Amino acid sequence: MTVTDAGATRAAGGGVSSLWNRQLDAYPDTGPRIMYLGITVLATVMLYYELYVGGSVSVQILQNLHISFTFFVWISAIGNLIGAFASLFAGFTDRFGRTNLVVGGLFVTGIMVALVLPACTNQWEFGVASWFVGTVEGICLVATPALIRDFSPQTGRAAAMGFWTCGPVLGSLIVAEVATATIKGTPSPSFWTHEYHICGIAGIAVAIVALFGLKELSPGLRDQLMVSMKDRALIEVRAKGLDIEDSLRNPFRQLLKPDVVISALGVSIMLLIYYTSVGFGVIYLSTVFGESTHNANALGNWQWGANALALISVGILSDKLRVRKPLMVLGGVGAAVFMVVYLEQAGHHPGYYTIALLLAGLSIMLGIAYTPWMASFTETVEAHNPALTATGLAIWGWIIRVVVFVATISIPVVISSVTPLVNYGGTVQTYATQYAKEIAFAQANPQLVAFASKNSATLTWAATHPQQVADATRLAPELQGIAANPGVFTQLAANPTDQTLQAQAVQALGGGAAGVQKLQTIAANQATIVGLEQYSSQLTQLATLQATQPQLLQQAAADGAQLQALGKVPPSVFTYLQAHAPAVIKASKQAPGQWKTWYWVCFGGIIFFLGCVPLMKGRWSPAAAKADEEAHEAMVQAELAKIGA
């Protein structure tokens, strides 16, 4: 038999109909196959970019749409739950094909992210739109790994899956890179829409590429086990007589087996740390370590860049060694070690590059564990029925999203400190920095501040009328005499030469030589005394303070500049601080311990994953794996010889 070459490999139909009739009637050569794999990976990266873009501006979303952290978590959690059941729907691509679902999903999510989500004005609009996007992506993100499996024989499966698993990682990396390049300083709360516009436009562009470039294998070709490219001739012969309907009967019943279900649960729990970083990494770095939004996203460059390199490198290495399990164990143990070191940083003040190196090391180890697992999982499914790859991946997709749903709704319970830190912490910190001196003065002198606040009008008048205060102090004995006998001095002012009134005035001022001296002083300062009469109320209040609280009055005069600066602080600042600062201070003390608790849960997930590794398909020894491959090649040659191909 002559195997159809790349030039004869075609999609059913032609012209415009080729945009939806995408099935290939022969297995493609390396060039076209790599192109289809590349477009699938590109689509996966784009879908995850759209799914994760909100993480880069999560703080701004919460502030702009007035969303509490708890509600934000529930949006994510319900989105994952909806996506879980959408993933089960993707299992039907084993029967109806995969590519049209992927292309249509790319257009829908691109439009939603570019136009609909940025137009949301409240938490419910944002939540519903996010859930719709999550539904579509839940379907597509099962169809894409199924396409990767279809176009990659087992001997190159880990490398191909390495590129596919770069989808979520590169999606995260692109989110971090774009945010680092476009977010400067402290962005306004409404800035989050800018990141969504960029992401959505890119999504529509990728959808157009997939529309014209993505194909898929016909059911007869994709429903068989392909160990290496040497199997190509045999699977094309078998495809002509394959009973498709029989192989697809009762798909979920065929695959609901312990090795499929438990291994999918194990990797889902291991990835709790990954989904925590994607959804809440910026919030964690901002609230626990005080990193800016820009720096928190820049740390993601280290994390996701290292992870992407590890995913691809370990895939190539796994194919070369022909084993998956030893690498899964190595990655899991390494991730557990880095996890402990990283979680112990909470409550301390590690430098930027210390955090960067720890995140990079943790991500490398997760990559070493995950790529071989993806390859091994598809091989485990193929061991049951190679025609049900998408069904197996749908089971995995359902489990991982349910696990993420449960974990996500648990986060606000474990980490209750996030809402006050995110919603109020930034403003509290801004006020605390901008008015640091004034706040420190107020905290150090609470009695004086209370005194100044209660008597602000009198103190302000005294500060702005220093001459009148000085005159009133100098003439205090005389003014007291006048105030005690207003009638006498009023008459004397009208009849200044009346000796009887003069004698009464002297007596009112204490009598004797002192009384005479005071009366002379009054006569010499008549104009000044008349001028002070208009301020009698303020002078009386000032005199009362002098008599009752002389020390505070004296301190207020000495600290007049500080009190004046304090008076210029908008009243709303202290109102805001009084309302929210205690909660922020309490939350900042609780946050490190609460995050540690959650990361210990993630550590437990890695340990559980390690316990699931022995259930999966594959050898521990490279020598044994090589012997299996050679035995398979001999079987293929024998079958081809038997049928005369």
XYZ file of C-alpha atoms in Angstrom:
645
model
C 0.000 0.000 0.000
C 1.162 3.547 -0.738
C 0.547 6.015 2.082
C -1.124 9.248 1.010
C 1.418 12.087 1.051
C 0.990 15.632 2.291
C -0.046 16.919 -1.093
C -2.968 14.539 -1.171
C -3.973 15.243 2.375
C -7.038 17.383 2.119
C -10.064 18.569 4.016
C -13.490 17.482 2.912
C -15.255 19.984 0.724
C -13.719 23.020 -0.908
C -14.073 26.752 -1.266
C -16.139 28.429 1.415
C -17.326 25.073 2.764
C -13.753 24.275 3.814
C -14.216 26.821 6.616
C -16.422 24.292 8.429
C -15.629 20.998 6.634
C -12.221 20.526 8.257
C -11.658 16.772 8.434
C -8.499 15.308 6.894
C -8.844 11.994 5.062
C -5.185 11.054 5.581
C -2.680 11.531 8.372
C -0.645 14.689 7.600
C 3.106 14.825 7.100
C 5.340 16.505 9.661
C 5.107 20.052 8.236
C 1.310 20.374 8.164
C 1.028 18.391 11.400
C 3.332 20.823 13.209
C 1.289 23.718 11.823
C -1.964 22.259 13.186
C -0.302 21.617 16.530
C 1.024 25.189 16.547
C -2.387 26.721 15.843
C -3.925 24.554 18.569
C -1.306 25.714 21.069
C -1.839 29.331 19.958
C -5.592 28.951 20.501
C -4.973 27.466 23.946
C -2.642 30.303 24.927
C -5.233 32.828 23.793
C -8.075 31.171 25.681
C -6.063 31.171 28.902
C -4.951 34.766 28.324
C -8.631 35.727 28.136
C -9.434 33.632 31.195
C -6.629 35.095 33.335
C -6.476 38.733 32.209
C -8.618 39.849 35.136
C -5.952 38.720 37.586
C -3.565 41.484 36.495
C -6.073 44.207 37.378
C -8.061 42.420 40.065
C -7.458 45.212 42.577
C -8.794 47.812 40.125
C -11.824 45.651 39.246
C -12.737 45.328 42.919
C -12.369 49.070 43.444
C -14.073 50.287 40.258
C -17.076 47.955 40.346
C -17.309 48.050 44.162
C -16.897 44.291 44.445
C -15.938 42.705 47.738
C -13.214 40.094 47.678
C -15.752 37.485 48.753
C -18.070 38.284 45.842
C -15.098 38.330 43.453
C -14.122 34.875 44.654
C -17.662 33.620 44.129
C -17.627 34.936 40.564
C -14.531 32.849 39.916
C -15.880 29.835 41.794
C -19.227 29.705 39.997
C -17.440 30.263 36.693
C -15.343 27.181 37.381
C -18.413 25.153 38.322
C -20.219 26.152 35.135
C -17.047 25.419 33.168
C -16.903 21.965 34.769
C -20.205 20.907 33.252
C -19.331 22.615 29.987
C -16.207 20.424 29.948
C -18.399 17.324 30.035
C -20.190 18.605 26.950
C -16.811 18.735 25.185
C -16.653 14.952 25.443
C -19.071 14.850 22.511
C -16.263 16.074 20.254
C -15.214 12.409 20.081
C -18.332 11.954 17.969
C -18.835 15.310 16.264
C -15.324 16.713 15.874
C -13.274 19.374 17.622
C -12.131 22.229 15.408
C -15.415 24.034 14.683
C -16.034 24.146 18.420
C -12.605 25.691 19.004
C -12.913 28.258 16.214
C -16.409 29.320 17.242
C -15.349 29.537 20.876
C -12.412 31.784 19.994
C -14.684 34.254 18.216
C -17.223 34.285 21.058
C -14.665 34.786 23.833
C -12.751 37.398 21.834
C -15.882 39.508 21.368
C -16.930 39.073 24.993
C -13.535 40.128 26.362
C -13.042 43.015 23.923
C -16.512 44.539 24.127
C -18.903 43.062 26.677
C -16.845 42.678 29.849
C -15.289 46.185 29.665
C -18.792 47.655 29.360
C -19.911 46.161 32.686
C -20.771 48.736 35.341
C -21.523 46.593 38.404
C -20.637 43.303 40.017
C -23.592 41.334 38.646
C -23.026 42.341 35.034
C -19.351 41.459 35.383
C -20.155 38.145 37.055
C -22.702 36.981 34.465
C -20.457 37.969 31.544
C -17.517 36.163 33.162
C -19.610 33.030 33.620
C -20.569 33.026 29.958
C -16.920 33.298 28.925
C -16.049 30.500 31.363
C -18.703 28.250 29.829
C -17.323 28.607 26.317
C -13.739 28.221 27.469
C -14.623 25.140 29.514
C -15.639 23.462 26.265
C -12.732 24.697 24.170
C -10.057 23.874 26.703
C -11.011 20.201 26.535
C -11.151 20.158 22.740
C -7.645 21.619 22.326
C -5.689 18.934 24.251
C -7.728 16.352 22.357
C -6.424 17.883 19.103
C -2.877 17.773 20.491
C -3.273 14.073 21.200
C -4.730 13.439 17.728
C -1.719 14.987 15.970
C 0.993 13.538 18.264
C 1.947 9.844 18.492
C 2.942 8.565 21.926
C 6.683 8.746 21.255
C 6.370 12.512 20.827
C 3.372 13.009 23.094
C 5.160 14.575 26.069
C 6.862 17.207 23.904
C 3.548 18.050 22.227
C 1.759 18.163 25.570
C 4.613 20.278 26.883
C 3.740 22.913 24.315
C 0.031 22.556 25.072
C 0.554 22.865 28.815
C 2.393 26.076 28.033
C -1.059 27.386 27.089
C -2.130 28.343 30.621
C 1.426 29.296 31.534
C 2.052 31.444 28.457
C -1.419 32.890 28.944
C -0.361 33.905 32.457
C 2.992 35.148 31.156
C 1.325 37.294 28.492
C -0.995 38.725 31.146
C 2.036 39.638 33.265
C 4.050 41.007 30.318
C 1.228 43.155 28.957
C 0.378 44.426 32.427
C 4.026 45.227 33.151
C 4.303 47.172 29.889
C 0.999 49.037 30.158
C 0.428 49.595 33.890
C 2.580 52.395 35.252
C 2.593 53.723 38.796
C -0.761 53.469 40.556
C -3.469 53.098 37.876
C -6.948 54.498 38.322
C -9.672 51.981 39.233
C -11.224 52.278 35.754
C -7.955 51.282 34.054
C -8.887 47.578 34.144
C -10.948 47.919 30.937
C -7.765 48.823 29.029
C -6.281 45.359 29.665
C -9.517 43.675 28.523
C -9.622 45.636 25.260
C -6.064 44.563 24.389
C -6.798 40.934 25.242
C -10.081 40.763 23.318
C -8.612 42.243 20.122
C -5.795 39.687 20.262
C -8.396 36.933 20.759
C -10.316 37.897 17.637
C -7.069 37.904 15.621
C -6.248 34.363 16.789
C -9.798 33.265 15.941
C -9.255 34.421 12.354
C -5.991 32.424 12.146
C -7.770 29.298 13.423
C -10.692 29.829 11.032
C -8.444 29.527 7.982
C -5.672 27.269 9.284
C -6.958 24.643 11.730
C -7.935 21.127 10.595
C -8.627 17.801 12.316
C -8.366 14.083 11.650
C -11.353 12.112 10.444
C -12.921 9.826 13.097
C -11.368 6.723 11.561
C -7.870 8.162 11.971
C -8.175 9.805 15.379
C -9.949 6.870 17.038
C -6.855 4.633 16.934
C -3.759 4.269 19.069
C -0.655 5.684 17.391
C 2.584 4.933 19.211
C 4.948 6.432 16.626
C 4.907 7.893 13.120
C 5.807 4.410 11.902
C 2.195 3.439 12.695
C 0.867 5.852 10.073
C 0.368 3.297 7.333
C -1.343 0.834 9.644
C -3.840 3.292 11.129
C -4.831 4.502 7.645
C -5.549 0.916 6.590
C -7.486 0.225 9.779
C -9.468 3.462 9.409
C -11.224 2.076 6.337
C -12.854 -0.693 8.346
C -13.152 0.848 11.814
C -16.580 0.638 13.460
C -16.834 4.180 14.807
C -20.243 3.750 16.434
C -19.165 0.677 18.365
C -16.043 2.361 19.752
C -18.059 5.378 20.943
C -20.813 3.429 22.721
C -21.281 4.339 26.458
C -18.195 6.589 26.530
C -18.319 7.695 30.173
C -19.030 4.190 31.418
C -15.909 3.010 29.595
C -13.663 5.616 31.239
C -14.981 6.093 34.765
C -12.170 3.915 36.106
C -9.886 4.468 39.140
C -6.745 5.134 37.093
C -8.536 7.834 35.072
C -10.591 9.455 37.841
C -8.122 9.328 40.743
C -5.155 10.493 38.665
C -7.245 13.410 37.357
C -8.214 14.267 40.933
C -4.566 14.072 42.019
C -3.254 16.525 39.451
C -6.206 18.841 40.059
C -5.384 19.084 43.748
C -1.683 19.520 42.975
C -2.547 22.495 40.772
C -4.265 24.361 43.603
C -1.073 26.385 44.029
C -1.100 27.259 40.322
C -4.708 28.441 40.313
C -4.126 30.371 43.525
C -1.236 32.199 41.852
C -3.250 32.888 38.698
C -6.344 34.195 40.441
C -4.938 35.790 43.559
C -1.174 36.080 43.084
C -1.250 39.847 42.530
C -3.502 40.286 45.565
C -1.210 38.090 47.703
C 1.968 39.894 46.694
C 0.285 43.286 47.156
C -1.331 42.661 50.521
C 1.321 40.487 52.200
C 4.577 41.851 50.776
C 3.396 45.354 49.836
C 4.362 45.006 46.165
C 2.813 47.454 43.709
C 0.496 46.188 40.964
C 3.335 46.727 38.495
C 5.890 44.766 40.536
C 3.438 41.980 41.359
C 2.813 41.442 37.652
C 6.543 41.687 36.920
C 7.143 38.837 39.373
C 4.747 36.840 37.211
C 7.270 37.160 34.361
C 9.748 35.158 36.436
C 7.156 32.640 37.535
C 5.496 31.887 34.211
C 8.628 32.270 32.081
C 10.439 29.642 34.155
C 7.389 27.396 34.068
C 7.092 27.588 30.277
C 10.741 26.607 29.798
C 10.346 23.688 32.193
C 7.160 22.416 30.516
C 8.756 22.201 27.079
C 12.158 20.949 28.254
C 10.768 18.175 30.420
C 8.443 17.098 27.601
C 11.385 16.607 25.262
C 13.341 14.834 28.012
C 10.402 12.559 28.851
C 10.067 11.473 25.212
C 13.795 10.864 24.998
C 13.813 8.736 28.180
C 10.469 7.138 27.209
C 9.189 7.436 30.804
C 6.780 9.757 32.626
C 6.448 8.594 36.242
C 10.000 9.311 37.536
C 9.745 12.878 36.262
C 6.333 13.345 37.876
C 7.792 12.265 41.221
C 10.861 14.490 40.812
C 8.699 17.512 40.020
C 6.247 16.816 42.837
C 8.940 16.449 45.499
C 10.769 19.556 44.265
C 7.529 21.578 44.225
C 6.768 20.506 47.803
C 10.180 21.709 48.977
C 9.910 25.079 47.228
C 6.350 25.438 48.531
C 7.471 25.173 52.150
C 10.268 27.709 51.654
C 7.908 30.115 49.867
C 5.059 29.946 52.359
C 7.458 30.598 55.228
C 8.259 34.024 53.726
C 4.809 35.314 54.720
C 5.110 37.703 57.636
C 8.692 38.616 56.731
C 10.150 41.126 54.284
C 11.950 39.195 51.521
C 13.523 41.172 48.695
C 12.053 41.323 45.205
C 14.595 38.916 43.732
C 14.227 36.467 46.609
C 10.523 36.205 45.824
C 11.286 35.994 42.097
C 13.718 33.086 42.514
C 11.378 31.169 44.811
C 8.460 31.590 42.396
C 10.655 30.530 39.480
C 11.907 27.425 41.323
C 8.397 26.413 42.369
C 7.104 26.897 38.818
C 9.934 24.848 37.300
C 9.148 21.926 39.582
C 5.418 22.107 38.837
C 6.266 22.056 35.136
C 8.468 18.986 35.567
C 5.530 17.197 37.209
C 2.728 18.395 34.929
C 3.908 17.806 31.350
C 4.692 14.092 31.869
C 1.360 13.762 33.666
C -0.566 15.141 30.665
C 1.210 12.720 28.336
C 0.673 9.814 30.729
C -2.990 10.695 31.251
C -3.804 10.604 27.531
C -1.902 7.310 27.287
C -3.897 5.980 30.258
C -7.123 6.912 28.451
C -5.854 5.323 25.220
C -5.176 2.110 27.119
C -8.948 1.906 27.733
C -10.130 3.216 24.347
C -8.173 5.525 21.991
C -11.445 6.685 20.416
C -12.493 8.364 23.681
C -9.645 10.825 24.176
C -11.944 13.850 24.432
C -14.217 12.000 26.842
C -11.247 11.242 29.085
C -10.128 14.850 28.922
C -13.709 15.945 29.635
C -13.655 13.890 32.843
C -10.356 15.533 33.774
C -11.739 18.976 32.851
C -14.823 18.409 34.993
C -12.809 17.217 37.993
C -10.251 20.027 37.879
C -12.920 22.707 37.646
C -14.952 21.223 40.490
C -11.786 21.075 42.613
C -11.016 24.696 41.759
C -14.639 25.625 42.577
C -14.422 24.049 46.033
C -10.993 25.565 46.643
C -12.094 29.004 45.481
C -15.098 29.219 47.782
C -12.837 28.069 50.617
C -10.342 30.905 50.150
C -12.506 33.695 51.675
C -13.151 31.468 54.683
C -9.466 30.744 55.221
C -8.225 34.189 54.151
C -10.779 36.645 55.542
C -8.215 39.460 55.637
C -8.197 40.161 51.911
C -11.360 42.277 51.579
C -10.333 45.094 53.958
C -6.780 45.085 52.593
C -7.903 45.271 48.955
C -10.924 47.534 49.350
C -9.526 49.945 51.939
C -5.833 49.199 52.391
C -4.642 51.277 49.434
C -6.528 54.412 50.489
C -5.533 53.976 54.128
C -1.886 53.641 53.075
C -2.133 56.698 50.807
C -3.602 58.835 53.588
C -1.108 57.469 56.110
C 1.778 58.441 53.821
C 0.439 61.796 52.631
C -0.512 63.015 56.113
C 2.074 61.098 58.127
C 3.290 64.089 60.188
C -0.195 65.334 60.953
C -1.431 61.876 61.932
C 1.643 61.267 64.110
C 1.104 64.603 65.873
C -2.562 63.801 66.470
C -1.716 60.357 67.846
C 0.974 61.785 70.155
C -1.251 64.593 71.470
C -4.811 63.286 71.641
C -5.832 65.569 74.559
C -4.458 68.665 72.856
C -6.117 67.770 69.547
C -9.443 67.226 71.299
C -9.034 70.579 73.112
C -8.136 72.339 69.849
C -11.014 70.716 67.988
C -13.540 71.726 70.652
C -12.258 75.305 70.855
C -11.129 75.705 67.255
C -13.010 78.981 66.686
C -11.482 80.670 69.719
C -7.972 79.380 69.004
C -8.220 80.354 65.362
C -9.295 83.871 66.322
C -6.431 84.142 68.802
C -3.928 82.968 66.190
C -5.172 85.528 63.647
C -5.474 88.468 66.107
C -2.157 88.461 67.973
C -2.234 92.248 68.635
C -5.670 92.148 70.192
C -4.658 89.187 72.367
C -1.514 91.068 73.446
C -3.524 94.232 74.225
C -6.105 92.252 76.174
C -3.352 90.537 78.165
C -1.593 93.853 78.905
C -4.834 95.556 79.938
C -6.377 92.534 81.684
C -6.779 94.195 85.169
C -8.359 97.265 83.653
C -10.657 95.255 81.418
C -11.751 93.114 84.348
C -12.710 96.255 86.312
C -14.668 97.625 83.349
C -16.436 94.286 82.849
C -17.403 94.164 86.553
C -18.834 97.708 86.571
C -19.990 98.497 83.039
C -22.480 101.205 84.140
C -19.848 103.326 85.922
C -17.452 103.316 82.999
C -20.196 103.943 80.466
C -21.241 107.080 82.364
C -17.597 108.140 82.834
C -17.005 107.809 79.103
C -19.890 110.258 78.578
C -18.726 112.622 81.387
C -14.933 112.195 81.673
C -14.494 115.289 83.983
C -17.133 114.235 86.539
C -15.130 113.800 89.766
C -17.813 111.711 91.458
C -17.762 109.214 88.561
C -13.971 109.251 88.614
C -13.987 108.363 92.327
C -16.449 105.507 91.669
C -14.253 104.248 88.844
C -11.164 104.271 91.080
C -13.050 102.238 93.678
C -14.237 99.824 90.945
C -10.605 99.334 89.981
C -9.519 98.436 93.522
C -9.174 101.875 95.113
C -6.097 103.671 96.377
C -3.044 104.482 94.292
C -3.444 101.234 92.286
C -6.982 102.209 91.347
C -5.831 105.657 90.280
C -3.036 104.115 88.181
C -5.473 101.757 86.437
C -7.855 104.603 85.670
C -4.996 106.569 84.134
C -4.069 103.525 82.056
C -7.661 103.295 80.804
C -7.630 106.952 79.852
C -4.326 106.525 77.995
C -5.599 103.443 76.082
C -9.148 104.519 75.461
C -9.025 103.874 71.717
C -7.507 100.429 72.206
C -10.109 99.498 74.796
C -12.914 100.680 72.541
C -11.444 98.577 69.718
C -11.380 95.505 71.937
C -15.062 95.821 72.726
C -16.045 94.262 69.409
C -14.108 91.132 70.381
C -15.584 90.868 73.860
C -17.110 87.443 73.176
C -13.862 85.938 71.874
C -11.853 87.555 74.686
C -14.271 86.208 77.269
C -13.965 82.689 75.868
C -10.194 83.014 75.757
C -10.142 84.237 79.341
C -12.271 81.290 80.417
C -9.829 78.869 78.795
C -6.963 80.686 80.446
C -8.631 80.263 83.808
C -9.763 76.639 83.403
C -7.204 74.995 81.068
C -4.117 77.183 81.067
C -1.640 74.389 80.241
C -3.525 73.210 77.163
C -3.995 76.803 76.037
C -0.294 77.398 76.402
C 0.540 74.164 74.543
C -1.874 75.096 71.761
C -0.056 78.393 71.328
C 3.339 76.656 71.262
C 2.177 74.008 68.754
C 0.158 76.397 66.651
C 1.928 75.494 63.399
C 1.268 71.772 63.849
C -2.351 72.391 64.772
C -2.743 74.650 61.782
C -1.324 71.944 59.462
C -3.626 69.393 61.072
C -6.571 71.691 60.446
C -5.811 71.704 56.712
C -6.283 67.913 56.453
C -9.722 67.264 54.904
C -12.155 65.994 57.544
C -13.032 63.073 55.251
C -9.507 61.707 55.721
C -9.950 61.168 59.438
C -13.499 59.924 58.920
C -12.192 57.319 56.458
C -9.315 56.332 58.714
C -11.562 56.009 61.737
C -13.965 53.811 59.753
C -11.450 51.526 58.027
C -7.955 51.820 59.480
C -8.647 49.467 62.435
C -9.892 46.748 60.062
C -6.928 47.256 57.741
C -4.444 47.101 60.614
C -6.091 43.953 61.968
C -6.183 42.351 58.509
C -2.535 43.175 57.805
C -1.600 41.299 60.989
C -3.817 38.327 60.137
C -2.971 38.038 56.430
C 0.426 36.270 56.634
C -0.873 33.535 58.924
C -4.048 33.018 56.904
C -2.152 32.761 53.628
C 0.263 30.299 55.245
C -2.682 28.093 56.206
C -3.934 28.069 52.635
C -0.511 27.320 51.201
C -0.189 24.361 53.587
C -3.410 23.063 52.009
C -1.725 23.431 48.609
C 1.295 21.553 49.970
C -1.016 18.695 50.947
C -2.341 18.667 47.378
C 1.156 18.019 46.041
C 1.629 15.104 48.454
C -1.709 13.610 47.334
C -0.604 13.917 43.699
C 2.560 11.959 44.423
C 0.450 9.139 45.859
C -1.569 8.922 42.621
C 1.396 8.538 40.252
C 1.618 4.685 40.427
C -1.961 4.358 39.105
C -1.090 5.749 35.688
C -0.003 4.131 32.459
C 3.720 3.932 31.781
C 6.995 2.411 32.863
C 9.376 3.515 35.607
C 12.444 2.248 33.753
C 13.658 3.734 30.438
C 14.999 0.310 29.445
C 11.616 -1.339 29.972
C 9.892 1.461 28.064
C 12.291 1.052 25.146
C 11.619 -2.690 25.061
C 7.844 -1.996 24.905
C 8.359 0.394 21.997
C 10.456 -2.136 20.063
C 7.831 -4.845 20.652
C 5.121 -2.524 19.344
C 7.114 -1.705 16.202
C 7.590 -5.404 15.538
C 3.824 -5.938 15.889
C 3.094 -3.104 13.435
C 5.469 -4.523 10.854
C 3.944 -7.959 11.285
C 0.404 -6.647 10.736
C 1.439 -4.628 7.683
C 3.128 -7.712 6.244
C 0.033 -9.806 6.941
C -2.262 -7.429 5.014
C 0.289 -6.845 2.270
C 0.718 -3.131 2.882
